[in-house]
Short mmCIF file of N, CA and C in Angstrom, two decimals:
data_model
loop_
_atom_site.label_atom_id
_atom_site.label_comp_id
_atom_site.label_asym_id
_atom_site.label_seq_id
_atom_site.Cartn_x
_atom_site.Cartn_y
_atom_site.Cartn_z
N UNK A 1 17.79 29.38 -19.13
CA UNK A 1 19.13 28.94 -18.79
C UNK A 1 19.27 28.70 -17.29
N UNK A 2 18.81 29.37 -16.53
CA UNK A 2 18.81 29.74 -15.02
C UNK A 2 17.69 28.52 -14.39
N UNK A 3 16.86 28.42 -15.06
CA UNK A 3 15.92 27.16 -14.65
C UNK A 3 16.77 25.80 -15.08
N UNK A 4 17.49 25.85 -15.99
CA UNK A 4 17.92 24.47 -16.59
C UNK A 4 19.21 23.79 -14.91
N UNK A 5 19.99 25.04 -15.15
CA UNK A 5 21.12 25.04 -14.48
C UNK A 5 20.21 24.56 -12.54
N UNK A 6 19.11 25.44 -12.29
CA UNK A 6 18.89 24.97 -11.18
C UNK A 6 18.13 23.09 -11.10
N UNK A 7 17.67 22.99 -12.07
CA UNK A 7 17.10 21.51 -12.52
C UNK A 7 18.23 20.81 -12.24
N UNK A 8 19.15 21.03 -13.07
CA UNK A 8 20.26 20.00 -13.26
C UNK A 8 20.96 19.87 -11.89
N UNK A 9 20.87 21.17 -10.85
CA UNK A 9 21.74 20.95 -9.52
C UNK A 9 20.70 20.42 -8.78
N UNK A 10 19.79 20.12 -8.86
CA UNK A 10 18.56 20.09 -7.99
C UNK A 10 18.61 18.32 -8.33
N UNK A 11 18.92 18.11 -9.67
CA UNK A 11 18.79 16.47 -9.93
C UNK A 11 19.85 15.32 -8.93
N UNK A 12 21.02 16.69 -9.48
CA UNK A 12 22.36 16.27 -8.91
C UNK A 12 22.34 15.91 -7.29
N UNK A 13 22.06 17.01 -6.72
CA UNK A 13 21.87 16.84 -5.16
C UNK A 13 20.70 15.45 -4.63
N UNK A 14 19.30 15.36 -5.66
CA UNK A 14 18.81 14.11 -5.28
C UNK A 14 19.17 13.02 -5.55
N UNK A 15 20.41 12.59 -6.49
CA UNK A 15 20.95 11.73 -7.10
C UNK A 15 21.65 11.39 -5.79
N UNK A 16 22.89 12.33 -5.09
CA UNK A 16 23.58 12.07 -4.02
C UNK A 16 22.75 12.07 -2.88
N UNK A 17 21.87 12.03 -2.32
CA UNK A 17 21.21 11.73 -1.50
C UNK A 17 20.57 10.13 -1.41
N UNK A 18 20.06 10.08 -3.50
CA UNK A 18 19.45 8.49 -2.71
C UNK A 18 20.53 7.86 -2.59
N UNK A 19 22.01 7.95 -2.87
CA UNK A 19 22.90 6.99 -3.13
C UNK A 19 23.70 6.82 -1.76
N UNK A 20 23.09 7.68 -0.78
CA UNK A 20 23.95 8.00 0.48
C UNK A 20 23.52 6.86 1.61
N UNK A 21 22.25 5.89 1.32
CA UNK A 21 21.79 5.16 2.50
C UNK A 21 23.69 4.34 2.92
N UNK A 22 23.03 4.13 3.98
CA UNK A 22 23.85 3.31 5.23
C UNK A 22 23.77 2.48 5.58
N UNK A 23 24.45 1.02 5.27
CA UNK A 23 23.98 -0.34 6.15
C UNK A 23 24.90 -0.33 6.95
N UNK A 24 24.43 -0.58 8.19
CA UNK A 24 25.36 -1.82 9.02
C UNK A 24 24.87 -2.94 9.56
N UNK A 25 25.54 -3.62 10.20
CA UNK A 25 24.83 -4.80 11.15
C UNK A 25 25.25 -4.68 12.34
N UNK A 26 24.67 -5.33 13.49
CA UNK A 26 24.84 -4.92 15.14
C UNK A 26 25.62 -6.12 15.18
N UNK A 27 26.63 -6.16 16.20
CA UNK A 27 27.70 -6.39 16.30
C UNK A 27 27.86 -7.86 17.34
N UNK A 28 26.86 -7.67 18.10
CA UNK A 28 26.19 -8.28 19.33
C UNK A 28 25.12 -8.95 19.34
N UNK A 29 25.17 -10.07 19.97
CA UNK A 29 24.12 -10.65 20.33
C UNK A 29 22.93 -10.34 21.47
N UNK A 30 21.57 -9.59 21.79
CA UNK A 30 20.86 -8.83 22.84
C UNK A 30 21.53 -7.56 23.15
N UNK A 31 21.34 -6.65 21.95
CA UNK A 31 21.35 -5.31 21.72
C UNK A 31 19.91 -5.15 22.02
N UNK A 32 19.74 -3.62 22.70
CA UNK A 32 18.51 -3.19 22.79
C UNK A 32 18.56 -2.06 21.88
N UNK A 33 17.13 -1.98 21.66
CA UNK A 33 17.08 -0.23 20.48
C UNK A 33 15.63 0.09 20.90
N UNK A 34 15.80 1.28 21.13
CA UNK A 34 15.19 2.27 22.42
C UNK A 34 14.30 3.38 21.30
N UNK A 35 13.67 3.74 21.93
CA UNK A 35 12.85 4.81 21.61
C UNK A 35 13.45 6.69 21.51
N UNK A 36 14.20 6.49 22.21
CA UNK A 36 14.87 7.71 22.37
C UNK A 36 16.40 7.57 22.70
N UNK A 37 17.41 8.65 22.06
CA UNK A 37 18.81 8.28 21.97
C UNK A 37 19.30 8.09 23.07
N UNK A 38 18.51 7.38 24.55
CA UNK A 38 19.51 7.15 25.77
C UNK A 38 18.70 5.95 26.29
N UNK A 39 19.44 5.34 27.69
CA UNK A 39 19.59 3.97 27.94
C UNK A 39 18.82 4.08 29.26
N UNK A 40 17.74 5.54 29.55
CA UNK A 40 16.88 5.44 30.22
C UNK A 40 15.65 5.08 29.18
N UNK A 41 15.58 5.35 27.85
CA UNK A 41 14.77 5.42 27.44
C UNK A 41 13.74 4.00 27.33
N UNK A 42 12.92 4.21 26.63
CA UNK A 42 12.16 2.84 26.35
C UNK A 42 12.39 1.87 25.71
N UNK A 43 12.60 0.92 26.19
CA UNK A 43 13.24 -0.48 25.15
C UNK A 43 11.94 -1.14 24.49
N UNK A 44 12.37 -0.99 22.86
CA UNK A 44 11.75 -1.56 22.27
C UNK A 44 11.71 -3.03 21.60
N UNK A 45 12.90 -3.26 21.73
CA UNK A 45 13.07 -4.74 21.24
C UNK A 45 14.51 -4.98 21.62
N UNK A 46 15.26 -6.60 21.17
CA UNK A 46 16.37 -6.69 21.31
C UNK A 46 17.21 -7.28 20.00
N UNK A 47 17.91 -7.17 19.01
CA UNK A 47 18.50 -8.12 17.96
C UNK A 47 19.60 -9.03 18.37
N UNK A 48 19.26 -9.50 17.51
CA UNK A 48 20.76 -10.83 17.40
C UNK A 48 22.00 -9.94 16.53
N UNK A 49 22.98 -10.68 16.92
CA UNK A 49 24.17 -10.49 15.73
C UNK A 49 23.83 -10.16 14.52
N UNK A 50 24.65 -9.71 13.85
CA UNK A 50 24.76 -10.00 12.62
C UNK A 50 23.17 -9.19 11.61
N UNK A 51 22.62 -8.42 12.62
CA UNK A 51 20.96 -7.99 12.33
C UNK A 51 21.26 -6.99 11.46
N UNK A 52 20.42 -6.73 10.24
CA UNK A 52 21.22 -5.92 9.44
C UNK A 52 20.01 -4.52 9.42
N UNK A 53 20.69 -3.14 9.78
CA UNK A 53 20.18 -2.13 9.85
C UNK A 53 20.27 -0.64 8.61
N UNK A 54 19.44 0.19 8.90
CA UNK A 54 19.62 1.15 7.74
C UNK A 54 19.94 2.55 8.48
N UNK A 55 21.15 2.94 8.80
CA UNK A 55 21.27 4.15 9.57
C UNK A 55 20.58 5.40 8.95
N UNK A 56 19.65 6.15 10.05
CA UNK A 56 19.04 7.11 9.56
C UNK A 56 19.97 8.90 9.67
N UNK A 57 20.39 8.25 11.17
CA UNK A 57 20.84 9.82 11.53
C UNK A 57 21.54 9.23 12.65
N UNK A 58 23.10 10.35 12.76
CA UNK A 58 23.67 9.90 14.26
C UNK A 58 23.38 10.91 15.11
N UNK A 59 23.57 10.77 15.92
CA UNK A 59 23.66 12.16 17.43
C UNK A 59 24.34 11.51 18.53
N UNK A 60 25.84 12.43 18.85
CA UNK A 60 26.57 11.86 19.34
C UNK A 60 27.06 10.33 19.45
N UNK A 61 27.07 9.55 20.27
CA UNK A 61 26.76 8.27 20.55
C UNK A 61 25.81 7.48 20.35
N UNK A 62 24.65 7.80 19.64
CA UNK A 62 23.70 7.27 19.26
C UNK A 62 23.28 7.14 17.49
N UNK A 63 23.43 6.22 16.96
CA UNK A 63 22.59 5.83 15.88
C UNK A 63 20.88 5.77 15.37
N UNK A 64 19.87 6.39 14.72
CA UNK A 64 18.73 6.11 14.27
C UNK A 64 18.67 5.22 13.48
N UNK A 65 18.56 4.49 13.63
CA UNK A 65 18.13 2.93 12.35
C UNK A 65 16.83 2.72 12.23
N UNK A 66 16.88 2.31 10.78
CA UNK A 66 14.80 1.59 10.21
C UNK A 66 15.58 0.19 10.32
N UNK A 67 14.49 -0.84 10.25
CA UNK A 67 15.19 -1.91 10.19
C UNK A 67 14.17 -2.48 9.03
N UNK A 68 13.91 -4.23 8.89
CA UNK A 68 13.45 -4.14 7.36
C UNK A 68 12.13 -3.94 7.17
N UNK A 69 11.60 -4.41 8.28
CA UNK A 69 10.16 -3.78 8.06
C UNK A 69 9.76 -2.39 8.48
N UNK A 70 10.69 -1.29 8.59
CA UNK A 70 10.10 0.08 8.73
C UNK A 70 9.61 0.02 9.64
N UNK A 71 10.07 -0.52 11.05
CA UNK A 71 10.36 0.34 12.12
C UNK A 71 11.88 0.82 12.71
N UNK A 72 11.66 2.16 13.00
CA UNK A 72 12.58 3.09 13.37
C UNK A 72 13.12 3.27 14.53
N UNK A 73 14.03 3.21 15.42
CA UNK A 73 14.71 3.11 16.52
C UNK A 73 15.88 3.50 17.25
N UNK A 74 16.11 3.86 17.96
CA UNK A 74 17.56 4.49 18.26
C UNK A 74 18.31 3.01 18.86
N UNK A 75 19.94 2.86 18.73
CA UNK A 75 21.10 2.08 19.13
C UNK A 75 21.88 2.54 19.50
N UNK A 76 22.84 2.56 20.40
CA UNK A 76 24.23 3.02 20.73
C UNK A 76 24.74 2.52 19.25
N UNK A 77 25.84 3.75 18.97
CA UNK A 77 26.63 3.69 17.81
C UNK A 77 27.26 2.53 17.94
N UNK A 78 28.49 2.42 19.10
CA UNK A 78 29.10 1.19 19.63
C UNK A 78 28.50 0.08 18.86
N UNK A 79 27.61 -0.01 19.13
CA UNK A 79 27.09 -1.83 19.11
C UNK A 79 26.96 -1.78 17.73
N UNK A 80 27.35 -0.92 16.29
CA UNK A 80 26.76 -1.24 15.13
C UNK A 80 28.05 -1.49 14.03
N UNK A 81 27.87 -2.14 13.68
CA UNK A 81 29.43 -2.61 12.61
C UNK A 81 29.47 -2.64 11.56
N UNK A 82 30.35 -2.37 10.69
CA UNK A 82 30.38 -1.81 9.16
C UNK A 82 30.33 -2.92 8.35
N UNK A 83 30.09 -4.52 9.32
CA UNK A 83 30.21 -5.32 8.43
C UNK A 83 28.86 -5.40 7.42
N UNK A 84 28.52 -5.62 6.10
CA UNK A 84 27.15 -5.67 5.41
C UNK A 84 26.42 -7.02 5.61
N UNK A 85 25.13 -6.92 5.95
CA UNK A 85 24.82 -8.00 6.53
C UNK A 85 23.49 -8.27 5.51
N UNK A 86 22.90 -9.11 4.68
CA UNK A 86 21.36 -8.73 3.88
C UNK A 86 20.40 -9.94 4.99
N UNK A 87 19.32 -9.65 5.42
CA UNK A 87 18.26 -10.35 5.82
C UNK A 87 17.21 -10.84 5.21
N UNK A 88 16.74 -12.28 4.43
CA UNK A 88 16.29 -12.52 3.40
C UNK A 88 14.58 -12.32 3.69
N UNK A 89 14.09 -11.36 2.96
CA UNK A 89 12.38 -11.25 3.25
C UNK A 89 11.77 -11.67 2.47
N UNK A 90 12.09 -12.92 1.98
CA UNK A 90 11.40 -13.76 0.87
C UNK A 90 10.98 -14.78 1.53
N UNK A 91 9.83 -15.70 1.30
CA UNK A 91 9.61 -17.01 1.99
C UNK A 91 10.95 -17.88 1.74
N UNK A 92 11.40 -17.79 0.76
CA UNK A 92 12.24 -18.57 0.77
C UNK A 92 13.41 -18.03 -0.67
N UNK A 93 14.27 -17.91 0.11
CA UNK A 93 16.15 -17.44 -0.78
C UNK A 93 16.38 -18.57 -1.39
N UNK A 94 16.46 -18.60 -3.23
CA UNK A 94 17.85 -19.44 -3.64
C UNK A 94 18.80 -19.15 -3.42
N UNK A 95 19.88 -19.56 -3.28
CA UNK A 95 21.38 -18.94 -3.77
C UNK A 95 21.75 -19.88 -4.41
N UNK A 96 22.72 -19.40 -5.69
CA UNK A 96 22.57 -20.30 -6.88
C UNK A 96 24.65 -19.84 -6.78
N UNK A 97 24.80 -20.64 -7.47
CA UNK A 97 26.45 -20.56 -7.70
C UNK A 97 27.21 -19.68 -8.73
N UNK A 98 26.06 -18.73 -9.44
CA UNK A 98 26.54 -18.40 -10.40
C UNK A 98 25.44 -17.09 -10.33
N UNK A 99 25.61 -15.95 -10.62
CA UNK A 99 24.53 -14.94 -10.74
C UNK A 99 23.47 -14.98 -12.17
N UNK A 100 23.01 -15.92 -11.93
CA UNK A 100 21.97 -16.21 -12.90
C UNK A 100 20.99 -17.53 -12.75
N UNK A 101 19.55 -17.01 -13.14
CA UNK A 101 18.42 -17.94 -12.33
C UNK A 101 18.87 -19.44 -13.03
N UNK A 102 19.54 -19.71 -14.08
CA UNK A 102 19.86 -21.05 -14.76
C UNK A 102 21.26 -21.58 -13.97
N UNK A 103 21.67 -21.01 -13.32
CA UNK A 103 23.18 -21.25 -12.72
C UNK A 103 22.91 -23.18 -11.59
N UNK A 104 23.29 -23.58 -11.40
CA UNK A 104 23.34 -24.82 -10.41
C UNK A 104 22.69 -23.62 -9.01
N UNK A 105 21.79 -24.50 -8.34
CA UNK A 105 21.81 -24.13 -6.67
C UNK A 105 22.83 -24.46 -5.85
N UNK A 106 22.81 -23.41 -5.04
CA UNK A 106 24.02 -23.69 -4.27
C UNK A 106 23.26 -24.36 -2.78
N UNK A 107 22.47 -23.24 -2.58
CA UNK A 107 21.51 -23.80 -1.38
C UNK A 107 20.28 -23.08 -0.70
N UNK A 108 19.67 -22.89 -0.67
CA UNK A 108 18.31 -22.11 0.10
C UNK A 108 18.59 -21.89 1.05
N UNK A 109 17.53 -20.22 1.52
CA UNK A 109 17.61 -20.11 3.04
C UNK A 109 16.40 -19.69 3.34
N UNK A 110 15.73 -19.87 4.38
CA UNK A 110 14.49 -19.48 5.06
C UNK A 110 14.32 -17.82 5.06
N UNK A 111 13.30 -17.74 5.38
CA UNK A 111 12.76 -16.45 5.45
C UNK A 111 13.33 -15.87 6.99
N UNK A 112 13.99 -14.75 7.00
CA UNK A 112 14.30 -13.87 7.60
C UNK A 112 16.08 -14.58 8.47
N UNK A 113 16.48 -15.40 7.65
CA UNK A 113 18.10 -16.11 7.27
C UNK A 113 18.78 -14.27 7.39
N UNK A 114 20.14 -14.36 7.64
CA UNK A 114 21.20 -13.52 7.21
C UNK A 114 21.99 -14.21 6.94
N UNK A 115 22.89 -13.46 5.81
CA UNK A 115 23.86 -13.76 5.19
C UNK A 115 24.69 -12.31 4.85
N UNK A 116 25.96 -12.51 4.58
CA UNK A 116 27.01 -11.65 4.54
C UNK A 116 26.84 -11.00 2.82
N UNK A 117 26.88 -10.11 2.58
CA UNK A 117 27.37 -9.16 1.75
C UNK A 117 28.59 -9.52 1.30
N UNK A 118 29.34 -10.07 0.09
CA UNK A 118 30.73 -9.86 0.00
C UNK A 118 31.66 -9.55 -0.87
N UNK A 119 30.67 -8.55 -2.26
CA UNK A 119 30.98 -7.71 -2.84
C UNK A 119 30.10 -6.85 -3.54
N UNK A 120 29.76 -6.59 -4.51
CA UNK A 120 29.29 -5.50 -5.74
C UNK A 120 27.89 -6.02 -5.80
N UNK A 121 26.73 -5.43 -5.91
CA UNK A 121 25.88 -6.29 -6.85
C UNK A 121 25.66 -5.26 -7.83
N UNK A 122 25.46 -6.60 -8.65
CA UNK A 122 25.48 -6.51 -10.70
C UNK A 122 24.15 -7.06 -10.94
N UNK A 123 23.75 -6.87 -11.93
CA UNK A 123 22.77 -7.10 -12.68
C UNK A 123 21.37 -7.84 -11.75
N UNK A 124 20.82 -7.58 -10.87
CA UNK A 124 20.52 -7.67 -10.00
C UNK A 124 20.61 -8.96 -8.97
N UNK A 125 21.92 -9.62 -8.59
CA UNK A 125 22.59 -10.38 -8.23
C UNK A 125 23.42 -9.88 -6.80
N UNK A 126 23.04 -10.34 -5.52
CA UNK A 126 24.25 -9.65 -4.63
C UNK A 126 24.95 -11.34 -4.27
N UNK A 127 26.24 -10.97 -4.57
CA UNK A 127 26.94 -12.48 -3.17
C UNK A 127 26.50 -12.14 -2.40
N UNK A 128 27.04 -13.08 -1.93
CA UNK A 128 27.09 -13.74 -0.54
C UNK A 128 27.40 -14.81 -0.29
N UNK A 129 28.04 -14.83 1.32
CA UNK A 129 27.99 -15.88 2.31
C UNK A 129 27.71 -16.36 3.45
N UNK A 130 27.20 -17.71 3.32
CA UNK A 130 26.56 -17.92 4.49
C UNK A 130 27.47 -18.18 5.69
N UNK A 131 26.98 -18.00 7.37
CA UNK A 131 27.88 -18.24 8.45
C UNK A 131 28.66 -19.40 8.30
N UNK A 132 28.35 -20.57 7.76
CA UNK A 132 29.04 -22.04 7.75
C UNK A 132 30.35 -21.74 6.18
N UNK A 133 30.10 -20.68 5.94
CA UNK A 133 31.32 -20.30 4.40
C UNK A 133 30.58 -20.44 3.17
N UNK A 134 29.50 -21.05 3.04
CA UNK A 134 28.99 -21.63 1.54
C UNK A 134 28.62 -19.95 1.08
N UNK A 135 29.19 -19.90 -0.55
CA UNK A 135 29.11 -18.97 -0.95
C UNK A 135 27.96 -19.01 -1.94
N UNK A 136 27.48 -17.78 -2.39
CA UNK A 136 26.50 -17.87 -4.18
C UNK A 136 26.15 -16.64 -4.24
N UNK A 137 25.67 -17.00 -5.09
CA UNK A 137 24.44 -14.98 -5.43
C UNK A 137 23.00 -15.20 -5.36
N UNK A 138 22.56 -14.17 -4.51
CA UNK A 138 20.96 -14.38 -4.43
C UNK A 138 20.53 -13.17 -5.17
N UNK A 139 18.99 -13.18 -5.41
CA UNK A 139 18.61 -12.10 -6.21
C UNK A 139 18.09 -11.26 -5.65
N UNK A 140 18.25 -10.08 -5.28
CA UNK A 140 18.11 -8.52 -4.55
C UNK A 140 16.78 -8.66 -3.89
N UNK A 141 15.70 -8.80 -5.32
CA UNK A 141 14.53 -8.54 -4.55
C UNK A 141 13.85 -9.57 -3.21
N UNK A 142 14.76 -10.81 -2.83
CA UNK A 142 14.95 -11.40 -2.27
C UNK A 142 15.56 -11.01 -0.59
N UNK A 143 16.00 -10.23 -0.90
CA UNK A 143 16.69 -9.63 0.87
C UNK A 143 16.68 -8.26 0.72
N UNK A 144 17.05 -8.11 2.14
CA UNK A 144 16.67 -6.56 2.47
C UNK A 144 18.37 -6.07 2.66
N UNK A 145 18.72 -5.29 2.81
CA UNK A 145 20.03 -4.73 3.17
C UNK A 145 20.88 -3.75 2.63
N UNK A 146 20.59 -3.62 1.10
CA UNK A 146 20.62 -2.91 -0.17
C UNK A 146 20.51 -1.48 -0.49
#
């Protein structure tokens, strides 16, 4: 009984954990993300707008983000925005008008394209829209952001 009950809380707690990831996107155009949580530290690169990140951990004013290829980095919190942003790591994104591979195309996007998040994904389908407004659903395993 005592083993069942710790199983079942033990499932429970990993259940809420994987469901806890964090997206945001940086807010700014030539953000730096540093090696260590301060702005003496080492600059490792810089993103564009709209770059879509996976928050690991905060400390104070500082954010830990992976980004899509699994590297890890510190950001000022500041610069990171709750808007959802997906970055497509496919050679190449449909987006179709309808969440389904038979649906009309709406339009393609290149490999490592962003596009906006702009509700639920279902059946493995996320919207989206692109910066110019054109809307559709692309298929998950298609972008990163998720």
């Amino acid at each position: 009984m005592k083993l069942r009950l710790v199983t079942a809380l033990l499932a429970a707690a990993l259940a809420g954990h994987a469901s806890a990831l964090e997206f945001r996107s940086v807010k700014e155009t030539g953000v730096s993300l540093y090696d260590a949580p301060s702005l003496t530290a080492k600059r490792l690169f810089v993103v564009s707008r709209y770059y879509p990140v996976e928050v690991l951990s905060q400390q104070k004013e500082w954010a830990r983000v992976r980004d899509a290829s699994g590297g890890v980095a510190w950001i000022p919190a500041a610069a990171l925005s709750v808007q959802r942003m997906l970055l497509v790591t496919a050679p190449e994104a449909a987006v179709h008008r309808a969440a389904s591979a038979g649906a009309p195309l709406a339009y393609r996007l290149p490999k490592n394209a962003v596009v906006e998040l702009t509700g639920q994904v279902e059946g493995g389908w996320a919207p989206v829209r692109h910066r110019d407004g054109a809307a559709g659903f692309v298929r998950i395993g298609e972008v990163w952001g998720l």
